[in-house]
Amino acid sequence: MRSPHTEGSGPDGDYGLLSPVSASPRVAALTGDRAVLDALLRVEAGWAAVLEEASLAPAGSAALVAAAADVARYDIAGIAVRAQGGGNPVIPLLADLRDQVTALDTDGIGAAKAVHTSLTSQDVLDTALMLLAAGAVRELLTETRRTTAALADLAQRHQQTLCVGRSLTQHSLPFSFSLKAAQWFHGLAAAAQRLEALELPVQTGGAAGTLAAGTVLAEGSALAPLDLADRLAARLGLAAAPAPWHTNRLAVTALGDALAAVTDAAGKIAADVLFLSRPEVAELAEPRAAGRGGSSAMPQKQNPVLSVLVRSAALQTPALAAQLHLAAANFNDERPDGAWHSEWTALRSLLRLALGAAGQLRELTEGLQVFPSAMRRNLDLSGPLLLSEAVGAAVGPLLGTDGRRRLQAVVDQTLQVHAAEQSSSYRKLLRAAVPAELLSDERLEDLLDPANYLGQSAEISRRILAAWPAYAQPEVAQPRREPTERNNPPEEKGAHRG
């Protein structure tokens, strides 16, 4: 029954050739088939321990089930194929697990009686997927906190860095790179906080969500079936559920939505970096790393691959989250016929893409190259015309009732000339339209200085960082919390830190 291959290393394994954003040993260790099987076994072992503690299983059975719940004992590929016979992997796994427990039970205590007693396949698989998600989310949040800390640092270091704001692809107003980085931080920190606040519940409803078998099992015990469920939740580090949720899928859809929100925020950052790193813009550049960003045909190219991969994940996750909602809306009867099954790959794909994107984004932001001179150059392309809003607000009232109309005519006339000449043209036309006795040259230059028209940019940036202080500070390094202490591939080495 032992699988001859580690995760993704079999001759027909899925290595992630078509999903480079998540092709990572770390992502595979947290979300691959090996991790899924390990989570299923941990649920069964945890339940056996709960039953023994409640004197509802033979003494010593929990230890035997725990020993048998070693993923290395099982043929993952074989279980996957045999799952077609019952529609889910729990059924063939149980047969193998009981065989393993029986083989270990040399004293004949009947330890196999503790396996899966009063549970149903959905209890085990739902709980296992929550357990899988818990480990993946912990890793994702660790990566995300490093990213938000890097963004906060950018916002604080670039408070005086002017750039141009863009609206509908066009220059709009003077902006600060501090505020751009703070807004990136804003989106990602808010999404991460939402994800961190989620409760991932245990599932124990029995065959039809009534806990009928559990009621029979617990007869004469001081513990009710829901008490046993609460103990399983505590043992696995999951949230206790007030009731079975076989057909109420908010736990799944909320998780999917939170993961998609994180990749939404990541996608926004990636989209901005992709534009701002174009050669003709050249305000930002990704961190360099050997072997990354090259082209198969054009030796001179340095492609922004990190942003490309993050964006690829962000473009996929909304449909996967929608699939979870589609499934939830079609959970017919007390156990659905297909809707439940359609959740599994959608949820795991969400976890994989979000994890992969989080790692790429962390590397991107920690090593992001910022070019203030290029930002100023691009800001100056629009010149004083960029300040026409400020001029209108300050000068319009000085010109009487038709002041704004006269100033708009200056703008319209300026726009008739070539872009390269608009800066000088606007200044001359404006000076001609506004008498010096109403507006001195000094005051006019103040109005046309982009540094004087940033509004509340600095305060907005400050308030954003203050709203999520835990995400603005570098996280103190902590030992990784593994899904299990055994059978996980080593952490990927040599990750570029920018």
CSV table of C-alpha atoms in Angstrom, one decimal:
chain,number,residue,atom,x,y,z
A,1,MET,CA,0.0,0.0,0.0
A,2,ARG,CA,3.0,2.3,0.3
A,3,SER,CA,3.2,5.0,-2.4
A,4,PRO,CA,6.5,4.7,-4.3
A,5,HIS,CA,6.6,8.4,-5.1
A,6,THR,CA,6.7,11.6,-3.2
A,7,GLU,CA,4.3,14.5,-4.0
A,8,GLY,CA,4.5,15.4,-7.7
A,9,SER,CA,7.4,13.1,-8.4
A,10,GLY,CA,5.7,10.1,-10.0
A,11,PRO,CA,6.2,9.4,-13.7
A,12,ASP,CA,2.7,10.8,-14.4
A,13,GLY,CA,2.7,13.4,-11.6
A,14,ASP,CA,1.5,17.0,-11.9
A,15,TYR,CA,4.6,19.1,-11.5
A,16,GLY,CA,2.8,22.4,-12.3
A,17,LEU,CA,4.2,22.8,-15.8
A,18,LEU,CA,1.1,24.8,-16.8
A,19,SER,CA,0.8,26.7,-13.6
A,20,PRO,CA,4.3,28.2,-12.8
A,21,VAL,CA,2.8,30.6,-10.3
A,22,SER,CA,2.1,27.7,-7.9
A,23,ALA,CA,4.9,25.3,-9.1
A,24,SER,CA,6.7,25.3,-5.7
A,25,PRO,CA,7.7,22.5,-3.4
A,26,ARG,CA,6.2,24.5,-0.5
A,27,VAL,CA,2.8,24.8,-2.3
A,28,ALA,CA,2.9,21.1,-3.1
A,29,ALA,CA,3.7,20.2,0.5
A,30,LEU,CA,0.7,22.2,1.8
A,31,THR,CA,-1.9,21.4,-0.9
A,32,GLY,CA,-0.9,18.4,-2.9
A,33,ASP,CA,-2.5,15.0,-2.8
A,34,ARG,CA,0.0,13.9,-0.2
A,35,ALA,CA,-1.2,16.7,2.1
A,36,VAL,CA,-4.8,15.9,1.4
A,37,LEU,CA,-4.3,12.3,2.3
A,38,ASP,CA,-2.4,13.3,5.4
A,39,ALA,CA,-5.3,15.6,6.5
A,40,LEU,CA,-7.8,12.8,6.0
A,41,LEU,CA,-5.7,10.5,8.2
A,42,ARG,CA,-5.3,13.2,10.8
A,43,VAL,CA,-9.1,13.6,11.0
A,44,GLU,CA,-9.6,9.8,11.5
A,45,ALA,CA,-6.8,9.6,14.0
A,46,GLY,CA,-8.1,12.6,15.9
A,47,TRP,CA,-11.6,11.1,16.0
A,48,ALA,CA,-10.3,7.8,17.3
A,49,ALA,CA,-8.5,9.8,20.1
A,50,VAL,CA,-11.7,11.6,21.0
A,51,LEU,CA,-13.6,8.3,21.2
A,52,GLU,CA,-11.0,6.7,23.4
A,53,GLU,CA,-10.9,9.7,25.7
A,54,ALA,CA,-14.6,9.4,26.1
A,55,SER,CA,-14.4,5.7,26.8
A,56,LEU,CA,-16.3,5.0,23.5
A,57,ALA,CA,-13.4,3.0,21.9
A,58,PRO,CA,-11.1,0.3,23.3
A,59,ALA,CA,-8.2,1.6,25.4
A,60,GLY,CA,-5.1,1.8,23.3
A,61,SER,CA,-6.9,2.1,20.0
A,62,ALA,CA,-6.1,5.7,19.5
A,63,ALA,CA,-2.3,5.0,19.5
A,64,LEU,CA,-2.8,2.2,17.0
A,65,VAL,CA,-4.9,4.4,14.7
A,66,ALA,CA,-2.3,7.2,14.9
A,67,ALA,CA,0.5,4.8,14.0
A,68,ALA,CA,-1.5,3.6,11.0
A,69,ALA,CA,-2.3,7.1,10.0
A,70,ASP,CA,1.1,7.6,8.4
A,71,VAL,CA,0.7,8.8,4.8
A,72,ALA,CA,3.8,6.9,3.8
A,73,ARG,CA,1.9,3.6,4.3
A,74,TYR,CA,-0.6,4.3,1.5
A,75,ASP,CA,-0.7,4.2,-2.3
A,76,ILE,CA,-2.0,7.7,-3.1
A,77,ALA,CA,-2.4,7.0,-6.8
A,78,GLY,CA,-4.2,3.7,-6.1
A,79,ILE,CA,-6.6,5.4,-3.7
A,80,ALA,CA,-7.3,8.1,-6.3
A,81,VAL,CA,-8.3,5.5,-8.9
A,82,ARG,CA,-10.3,3.5,-6.4
A,83,ALA,CA,-12.2,6.7,-5.4
A,84,GLN,CA,-14.1,6.4,-8.6
A,85,GLY,CA,-15.9,3.5,-7.1
A,86,GLY,CA,-17.6,5.5,-4.4
A,87,GLY,CA,-17.2,9.1,-5.7
A,88,ASN,CA,-14.8,10.2,-3.0
A,89,PRO,CA,-11.3,9.2,-1.6
A,90,VAL,CA,-12.5,8.5,1.9
A,91,ILE,CA,-14.1,5.2,1.1
A,92,PRO,CA,-11.1,3.4,-0.3
A,93,LEU,CA,-8.8,5.1,2.3
A,94,LEU,CA,-11.0,3.7,5.1
A,95,ALA,CA,-10.6,0.2,3.8
A,96,ASP,CA,-6.8,0.6,3.8
A,97,LEU,CA,-6.7,2.3,7.1
A,98,ARG,CA,-8.7,-0.5,8.8
A,99,ASP,CA,-6.4,-3.1,7.3
A,100,GLN,CA,-3.4,-1.2,8.6
A,101,VAL,CA,-4.9,-0.8,12.1
A,102,THR,CA,-5.9,-4.5,12.2
A,103,ALA,CA,-2.3,-5.5,11.2
A,104,LEU,CA,-0.9,-3.3,14.0
A,105,ASP,CA,-3.4,-4.6,16.6
A,106,THR,CA,-1.4,-7.6,17.6
A,107,ASP,CA,-3.0,-7.8,21.0
A,108,GLY,CA,-6.5,-8.0,19.5
A,109,ILE,CA,-8.0,-5.1,21.3
A,110,GLY,CA,-10.4,-4.3,18.4
A,111,ALA,CA,-8.8,-1.0,17.6
A,112,ALA,CA,-10.4,-0.9,14.1
A,113,LYS,CA,-13.7,-0.2,15.9
A,114,ALA,CA,-12.4,3.3,16.6
A,115,VAL,CA,-12.0,4.0,12.9
A,116,HIS,CA,-14.7,6.3,11.4
A,117,THR,CA,-17.3,5.2,14.0
A,118,SER,CA,-20.5,7.3,13.5
A,119,LEU,CA,-18.9,9.5,10.9
A,120,THR,CA,-19.7,9.8,7.2
A,121,SER,CA,-17.4,10.5,4.3
A,122,GLN,CA,-18.4,14.1,4.0
A,123,ASP,CA,-17.6,14.7,7.7
A,124,VAL,CA,-14.0,13.5,7.1
A,125,LEU,CA,-13.4,15.2,3.8
A,126,ASP,CA,-15.0,18.5,4.8
A,127,THR,CA,-13.0,18.5,8.0
A,128,ALA,CA,-9.8,17.5,6.2
A,129,LEU,CA,-10.2,20.3,3.6
A,130,MET,CA,-10.6,22.8,6.5
A,131,LEU,CA,-7.5,21.4,8.1
A,132,LEU,CA,-5.6,21.6,4.8
A,133,ALA,CA,-6.8,25.2,4.3
A,134,ALA,CA,-5.7,26.1,7.8
A,135,GLY,CA,-2.1,25.2,7.1
A,136,ALA,CA,-2.2,26.9,3.7
A,137,VAL,CA,-3.7,30.1,5.1
A,138,ARG,CA,-1.1,30.2,7.9
A,139,GLU,CA,1.7,30.2,5.2
A,140,LEU,CA,-0.2,32.6,3.0
A,141,LEU,CA,-0.6,35.1,5.8
A,142,THR,CA,3.1,34.8,6.7
A,143,GLU,CA,4.0,35.7,3.2
A,144,THR,CA,1.4,38.4,3.0
A,145,ARG,CA,2.7,40.1,6.2
A,146,ARG,CA,6.1,40.3,4.7
A,147,THR,CA,4.6,41.9,1.7
A,148,THR,CA,2.6,44.4,3.6
A,149,ALA,CA,5.6,45.3,5.7
A,150,ALA,CA,7.6,45.9,2.5
A,151,LEU,CA,4.8,48.1,1.1
A,152,ALA,CA,4.6,50.1,4.4
A,153,ASP,CA,8.3,50.7,4.1
A,154,LEU,CA,7.9,51.9,0.6
A,155,ALA,CA,5.2,54.3,1.6
A,156,GLN,CA,7.2,55.7,4.4
A,157,ARG,CA,10.4,56.1,2.4
A,158,HIS,CA,8.8,57.8,-0.5
A,159,GLN,CA,6.7,60.5,1.1
A,160,GLN,CA,8.5,63.1,-0.9
A,161,THR,CA,8.5,61.2,-4.2
A,162,LEU,CA,6.2,62.9,-6.7
A,163,CYS,CA,4.6,61.0,-9.5
A,164,VAL,CA,1.6,61.4,-11.8
A,165,GLY,CA,-1.8,60.0,-11.0
A,166,ARG,CA,-3.6,58.4,-13.9
A,167,SER,CA,-7.3,58.1,-14.6
A,168,LEU,CA,-8.7,56.2,-17.6
A,169,THR,CA,-5.1,55.8,-18.9
A,170,GLN,CA,-4.5,59.6,-18.9
A,171,HIS,CA,-2.6,61.9,-16.6
A,172,SER,CA,-5.0,63.2,-13.9
A,173,LEU,CA,-3.3,65.0,-11.0
A,174,PRO,CA,0.0,65.1,-9.1
A,175,PHE,CA,0.4,62.1,-6.9
A,176,SER,CA,2.9,60.7,-4.5
A,177,PHE,CA,4.5,57.3,-4.7
A,178,SER,CA,4.0,57.0,-1.0
A,179,LEU,CA,0.2,57.1,-1.5
A,180,LYS,CA,0.4,54.6,-4.3
A,181,ALA,CA,2.3,52.1,-2.1
A,182,ALA,CA,0.0,52.9,0.8
A,183,GLN,CA,-3.0,52.1,-1.3
A,184,TRP,CA,-1.4,48.8,-2.4
A,185,PHE,CA,-0.9,48.1,1.3
A,186,HIS,CA,-4.5,49.1,2.0
A,187,GLY,CA,-6.0,46.5,-0.3
A,188,LEU,CA,-3.7,43.7,0.7
A,189,ALA,CA,-3.9,44.3,4.5
A,190,ALA,CA,-7.7,44.6,4.5
A,191,ALA,CA,-8.0,41.3,2.5
A,192,ALA,CA,-5.4,39.5,4.7
A,193,GLN,CA,-7.3,40.7,7.9
A,194,ARG,CA,-10.5,39.3,6.5
A,195,LEU,CA,-8.8,36.0,5.7
A,196,GLU,CA,-7.2,35.8,9.1
A,197,ALA,CA,-10.5,36.4,10.9
A,198,LEU,CA,-12.2,33.4,9.2
A,199,GLU,CA,-13.2,30.4,11.3
A,200,LEU,CA,-12.6,27.1,9.7
A,201,PRO,CA,-15.0,24.7,11.3
A,202,VAL,CA,-15.0,21.0,12.0
A,203,GLN,CA,-17.7,18.8,10.4
A,204,THR,CA,-19.5,15.9,12.1
A,205,GLY,CA,-23.0,15.3,11.0
A,206,GLY,CA,-23.2,11.6,10.3
A,207,ALA,CA,-25.0,10.1,7.4
A,208,ALA,CA,-27.7,12.7,7.0
A,209,GLY,CA,-26.7,15.5,9.3
A,210,THR,CA,-28.8,14.3,12.3
A,211,LEU,CA,-26.0,12.6,14.3
A,212,ALA,CA,-28.2,9.6,14.7
A,213,ALA,CA,-25.3,7.1,14.8
A,214,GLY,CA,-23.5,9.4,17.2
A,215,THR,CA,-26.4,9.4,19.5
A,216,VAL,CA,-26.5,5.6,19.6
A,217,LEU,CA,-22.7,5.6,20.1
A,218,ALA,CA,-22.8,8.1,23.0
A,219,GLU,CA,-25.6,6.3,24.9
A,220,GLY,CA,-24.6,6.1,28.5
A,221,SER,CA,-21.8,8.6,28.0
A,222,ALA,CA,-21.5,11.9,29.8
A,223,LEU,CA,-20.7,13.5,26.4
A,224,ALA,CA,-23.3,14.2,23.7
A,225,PRO,CA,-22.4,13.8,20.0
A,226,LEU,CA,-21.8,17.6,19.6
A,227,ASP,CA,-19.5,17.5,22.6
A,228,LEU,CA,-17.4,14.9,20.8
A,229,ALA,CA,-17.4,17.2,17.8
A,230,ASP,CA,-16.2,20.1,19.9
A,231,ARG,CA,-13.4,17.9,21.2
A,232,LEU,CA,-12.3,16.9,17.7
A,233,ALA,CA,-12.3,20.6,16.7
A,234,ALA,CA,-10.0,21.4,19.7
A,235,ARG,CA,-7.7,18.5,18.9
A,236,LEU,CA,-7.3,19.5,15.2
A,237,GLY,CA,-7.1,23.3,15.9
A,238,LEU,CA,-10.3,24.0,14.0
A,239,ALA,CA,-13.4,26.0,15.1
A,240,ALA,CA,-16.2,24.2,16.8
A,241,ALA,CA,-19.4,24.3,14.7
A,242,PRO,CA,-22.8,25.0,16.3
A,243,ALA,CA,-24.4,22.4,14.0
A,244,PRO,CA,-23.5,20.1,11.0
A,245,TRP,CA,-23.1,22.1,7.8
A,246,HIS,CA,-23.4,19.4,5.2
A,247,THR,CA,-25.5,21.6,2.9
A,248,ASN,CA,-24.9,25.1,4.4
A,249,ARG,CA,-21.6,25.9,2.6
A,250,LEU,CA,-20.8,29.4,4.0
A,251,ALA,CA,-17.6,28.1,5.5
A,252,VAL,CA,-16.4,27.1,2.1
A,253,THR,CA,-17.7,30.1,0.1
A,254,ALA,CA,-16.4,32.6,2.7
A,255,LEU,CA,-12.9,30.9,2.5
A,256,GLY,CA,-13.0,31.1,-1.3
A,257,ASP,CA,-14.1,34.7,-1.2
A,258,ALA,CA,-11.3,35.7,1.2
A,259,LEU,CA,-8.7,33.9,-0.9
A,260,ALA,CA,-10.0,35.7,-4.0
A,261,ALA,CA,-9.9,39.0,-2.2
A,262,VAL,CA,-6.2,38.5,-1.4
A,263,THR,CA,-5.4,37.7,-5.1
A,264,ASP,CA,-7.5,40.7,-6.2
A,265,ALA,CA,-5.3,43.0,-4.1
A,266,ALA,CA,-2.2,41.2,-5.4
A,267,GLY,CA,-3.4,41.5,-9.0
A,268,LYS,CA,-3.9,45.3,-8.6
A,269,ILE,CA,-0.3,45.6,-7.5
A,270,ALA,CA,1.0,43.4,-10.3
A,271,ALA,CA,-1.0,45.3,-12.9
A,272,ASP,CA,0.4,48.6,-11.7
A,273,VAL,CA,4.0,47.3,-11.7
A,274,LEU,CA,3.5,45.8,-15.2
A,275,PHE,CA,2.5,49.2,-16.6
A,276,LEU,CA,5.1,51.2,-14.6
A,277,SER,CA,7.9,49.0,-15.6
A,278,ARG,CA,7.3,49.3,-19.3
A,279,PRO,CA,10.4,50.8,-20.9
A,280,GLU,CA,8.6,54.0,-22.1
A,281,VAL,CA,7.4,54.5,-18.5
A,282,ALA,CA,10.3,53.1,-16.5
A,283,GLU,CA,9.2,54.2,-13.1
A,284,LEU,CA,9.6,50.8,-11.4
A,285,ALA,CA,11.5,47.6,-12.0
A,286,GLU,CA,11.3,44.1,-10.6
A,287,PRO,CA,14.2,42.7,-8.6
A,288,ARG,CA,16.7,40.9,-10.8
A,289,ALA,CA,17.5,37.2,-10.3
A,290,ALA,CA,19.7,34.9,-12.4
A,291,GLY,CA,17.7,33.0,-15.0
A,292,ARG,CA,14.5,35.0,-14.5
A,293,GLY,CA,12.8,37.3,-17.0
A,294,GLY,CA,14.5,36.1,-20.1
A,295,SER,CA,13.0,35.5,-23.6
A,296,SER,CA,13.4,32.4,-25.7
A,297,ALA,CA,13.9,34.6,-28.8
A,298,MET,CA,15.0,38.1,-27.7
A,299,PRO,CA,18.1,38.2,-25.6
A,300,GLN,CA,17.7,41.8,-24.6
A,301,LYS,CA,14.4,41.4,-22.9
A,302,GLN,CA,13.9,41.5,-19.1
A,303,ASN,CA,10.4,40.4,-18.6
A,304,PRO,CA,8.5,41.3,-15.3
A,305,VAL,CA,7.8,37.7,-14.6
A,306,LEU,CA,6.9,38.0,-11.0
A,307,SER,CA,4.1,40.5,-11.8
A,308,VAL,CA,3.0,38.3,-14.8
A,309,LEU,CA,2.6,35.3,-12.5
A,310,VAL,CA,0.8,37.2,-9.8
A,311,ARG,CA,-1.6,38.6,-12.4
A,312,SER,CA,-2.2,35.2,-13.9
A,313,ALA,CA,-3.3,34.0,-10.5
A,314,ALA,CA,-5.5,37.0,-9.9
A,315,LEU,CA,-7.3,36.4,-13.3
A,316,GLN,CA,-8.1,32.8,-12.4
A,317,THR,CA,-9.3,33.0,-8.8
A,318,PRO,CA,-12.6,34.9,-9.2
A,319,ALA,CA,-14.0,32.1,-11.4
A,320,LEU,CA,-12.9,29.5,-8.9
A,321,ALA,CA,-14.6,31.4,-6.1
A,322,ALA,CA,-17.7,31.7,-8.2
A,323,GLN,CA,-17.6,27.9,-8.7
A,324,LEU,CA,-17.9,27.5,-4.9
A,325,HIS,CA,-21.0,29.7,-4.9
A,326,LEU,CA,-22.5,27.8,-7.8
A,327,ALA,CA,-21.9,24.5,-5.9
A,328,ALA,CA,-23.4,26.0,-2.7
A,329,ALA,CA,-26.5,27.1,-4.5
A,330,ASN,CA,-27.0,23.5,-5.8
A,331,PHE,CA,-26.5,21.5,-2.6
A,332,ASN,CA,-29.8,19.7,-2.9
A,333,ASP,CA,-31.4,17.4,-0.3
A,334,GLU,CA,-29.3,16.5,2.8
A,335,ARG,CA,-26.4,15.3,0.8
A,336,PRO,CA,-25.8,16.7,-2.7
A,337,ASP,CA,-25.2,14.7,-5.9
A,338,GLY,CA,-22.2,16.4,-7.5
A,339,ALA,CA,-22.2,19.9,-6.1
A,340,TRP,CA,-20.1,18.8,-3.1
A,341,HIS,CA,-17.7,17.0,-5.4
A,342,SER,CA,-17.3,20.1,-7.6
A,343,GLU,CA,-16.0,22.1,-4.6
A,344,TRP,CA,-12.8,20.1,-4.0
A,345,THR,CA,-10.7,21.0,-6.9
A,346,ALA,CA,-12.0,24.6,-7.0
A,347,LEU,CA,-11.0,25.1,-3.3
A,348,ARG,CA,-7.7,23.5,-3.7
A,349,SER,CA,-6.9,25.5,-6.8
A,350,LEU,CA,-7.7,28.7,-4.9
A,351,LEU,CA,-5.4,27.7,-2.2
A,352,ARG,CA,-2.6,26.9,-4.6
A,353,LEU,CA,-3.0,30.0,-6.7
A,354,ALA,CA,-3.2,32.3,-3.6
A,355,LEU,CA,-0.2,30.7,-2.0
A,356,GLY,CA,1.9,30.9,-5.2
A,357,ALA,CA,0.9,34.5,-5.8
A,358,ALA,CA,1.7,35.4,-2.2
A,359,GLY,CA,5.2,34.1,-2.6
A,360,GLN,CA,5.8,35.8,-5.9
A,361,LEU,CA,4.3,39.1,-4.6
A,362,ARG,CA,6.5,39.0,-1.5
A,363,GLU,CA,9.6,38.7,-3.6
A,364,LEU,CA,8.4,41.4,-5.9
A,365,THR,CA,7.7,44.0,-3.2
A,366,GLU,CA,10.7,43.3,-1.0
A,367,GLY,CA,13.0,43.9,-4.0
A,368,LEU,CA,11.0,46.5,-6.0
A,369,GLN,CA,13.2,49.1,-7.6
A,370,VAL,CA,11.8,52.7,-7.6
A,371,PHE,CA,13.1,55.4,-9.9
A,372,PRO,CA,12.0,58.9,-8.6
A,373,SER,CA,13.6,60.7,-11.5
A,374,ALA,CA,11.6,58.8,-14.1
A,375,MET,CA,8.5,59.5,-12.0
A,376,ARG,CA,9.3,63.2,-12.1
A,377,ARG,CA,10.0,63.1,-15.8
A,378,ASN,CA,6.6,61.6,-16.5
A,379,LEU,CA,4.9,64.0,-14.2
A,380,ASP,CA,6.5,66.9,-16.1
A,381,LEU,CA,5.1,65.6,-19.4
A,382,SER,CA,1.8,67.2,-18.7
A,383,GLY,CA,3.5,70.2,-17.1
A,384,PRO,CA,1.4,73.0,-15.6
A,385,LEU,CA,-1.7,71.7,-17.5
A,386,LEU,CA,-1.9,69.0,-14.8
A,387,LEU,CA,-2.7,71.8,-12.3
A,388,SER,CA,-5.7,73.2,-14.2
A,389,GLU,CA,-8.0,72.0,-11.4
A,390,ALA,CA,-6.0,73.9,-8.8
A,391,VAL,CA,-5.9,77.0,-11.0
A,392,GLY,CA,-9.6,76.8,-11.6
A,393,ALA,CA,-10.4,76.6,-7.9
A,394,ALA,CA,-8.0,79.5,-6.9
A,395,VAL,CA,-8.3,81.8,-9.9
A,396,GLY,CA,-11.8,81.2,-11.2
A,397,PRO,CA,-13.5,83.3,-8.5
A,398,LEU,CA,-11.0,86.2,-9.2
A,399,LEU,CA,-12.3,86.5,-12.8
A,400,GLY,CA,-15.9,86.9,-11.9
A,401,THR,CA,-19.0,84.9,-12.8
A,402,ASP,CA,-17.5,83.6,-16.1
A,403,GLY,CA,-14.1,82.9,-14.6
A,404,ARG,CA,-14.3,79.1,-14.9
A,405,ARG,CA,-15.5,79.4,-18.5
A,406,ARG,CA,-12.6,81.6,-19.4
A,407,LEU,CA,-10.1,79.2,-17.7
A,408,GLN,CA,-11.7,76.3,-19.5
A,409,ALA,CA,-11.2,78.1,-22.7
A,410,VAL,CA,-7.5,78.4,-21.9
A,411,VAL,CA,-7.3,74.6,-21.3
A,412,ASP,CA,-9.2,73.9,-24.6
A,413,GLN,CA,-6.9,76.2,-26.5
A,414,THR,CA,-3.8,74.5,-25.0
A,415,LEU,CA,-5.0,71.1,-26.0
A,416,GLN,CA,-5.1,72.1,-29.6
A,417,VAL,CA,-1.3,72.3,-29.8
A,418,HIS,CA,1.2,69.4,-29.8
A,419,ALA,CA,1.7,67.7,-26.5
A,420,ALA,CA,5.3,68.6,-26.4
A,421,GLU,CA,4.4,72.3,-26.5
A,422,GLN,CA,1.4,72.2,-24.2
A,423,SER,CA,3.4,73.1,-21.1
A,424,SER,CA,4.7,76.4,-22.3
A,425,SER,CA,1.5,77.2,-24.2
A,426,TYR,CA,-0.7,76.7,-21.1
A,427,ARG,CA,1.5,78.9,-19.0
A,428,LYS,CA,1.5,81.7,-21.6
A,429,LEU,CA,-2.2,81.6,-22.2
A,430,LEU,CA,-3.0,81.5,-18.6
A,431,ARG,CA,-0.8,84.5,-17.9
A,432,ALA,CA,-2.5,86.4,-20.7
A,433,ALA,CA,-6.0,85.5,-19.4
A,434,VAL,CA,-5.4,86.6,-15.8
A,435,PRO,CA,-4.2,90.1,-15.1
A,436,ALA,CA,-1.1,90.4,-12.9
A,437,GLU,CA,-3.0,92.6,-10.4
A,438,LEU,CA,-5.3,89.7,-9.7
A,439,LEU,CA,-2.6,87.0,-9.7
A,440,SER,CA,1.0,87.7,-9.2
A,441,ASP,CA,3.7,85.7,-11.0
A,442,GLU,CA,4.8,84.3,-7.7
A,443,ARG,CA,1.3,83.1,-6.8
A,444,LEU,CA,0.9,81.6,-10.3
A,445,GLU,CA,4.1,79.6,-9.9
A,446,ASP,CA,2.9,78.3,-6.6
A,447,LEU,CA,-0.3,77.1,-8.2
A,448,LEU,CA,1.6,75.4,-11.0
A,449,ASP,CA,4.0,73.5,-8.6
A,450,PRO,CA,2.7,69.9,-8.4
A,451,ALA,CA,4.2,69.5,-4.9
A,452,ASN,CA,1.6,72.1,-3.7
A,453,TYR,CA,-1.4,70.1,-5.0
A,454,LEU,CA,-1.2,66.8,-3.3
A,455,GLY,CA,-4.3,67.4,-1.1
A,456,GLN,CA,-4.4,65.0,1.9
A,457,SER,CA,-2.0,62.5,0.3
A,458,ALA,CA,0.3,62.4,3.3
A,459,GLU,CA,-2.5,62.1,5.8
A,460,ILE,CA,-4.3,59.4,3.8
A,461,SER,CA,-1.1,57.4,3.7
A,462,ARG,CA,-0.6,57.8,7.4
A,463,ARG,CA,-4.2,56.8,8.3
A,464,ILE,CA,-3.9,53.7,6.1
A,465,LEU,CA,-0.8,52.5,7.8
A,466,ALA,CA,-2.2,53.3,11.2
A,467,ALA,CA,-5.4,51.4,10.5
A,468,TRP,CA,-3.4,48.1,10.1
A,469,PRO,CA,-0.4,48.5,12.4
A,470,ALA,CA,0.2,44.7,12.7
A,471,TYR,CA,0.6,44.5,9.0
A,472,ALA,CA,2.9,47.5,8.7
A,473,GLN,CA,5.6,46.1,10.9
A,474,PRO,CA,8.1,43.3,9.8
A,475,GLU,CA,6.9,40.1,11.3
A,476,VAL,CA,9.3,38.5,13.8
A,477,ALA,CA,10.5,35.2,12.3
A,478,GLN,CA,8.7,32.2,13.9
A,479,PRO,CA,9.3,28.5,13.3
A,480,ARG,CA,7.0,27.3,10.5
A,481,ARG,CA,4.0,25.4,11.6
A,482,GLU,CA,3.9,22.4,9.4
A,483,PRO,CA,0.7,20.6,8.5
A,484,THR,CA,2.3,17.6,10.1
A,485,GLU,CA,5.7,16.9,11.6
A,486,ARG,CA,6.3,14.0,9.2
A,487,ASN,CA,6.3,13.3,5.5
A,488,ASN,CA,6.7,16.8,4.1
A,489,PRO,CA,9.2,17.7,1.5
A,490,PRO,CA,11.8,20.2,2.7
A,491,GLU,CA,11.2,23.9,2.3
A,492,GLU,CA,12.3,25.4,-1.0
A,493,LYS,CA,15.8,26.7,-0.7
A,494,GLY,CA,17.5,29.7,-2.3
A,495,ALA,CA,14.4,31.9,-2.7
A,496,HIS,CA,15.5,35.3,-4.0
A,497,ARG,CA,14.8,38.0,-1.5
A,498,GLY,CA,15.4,41.0,-3.8
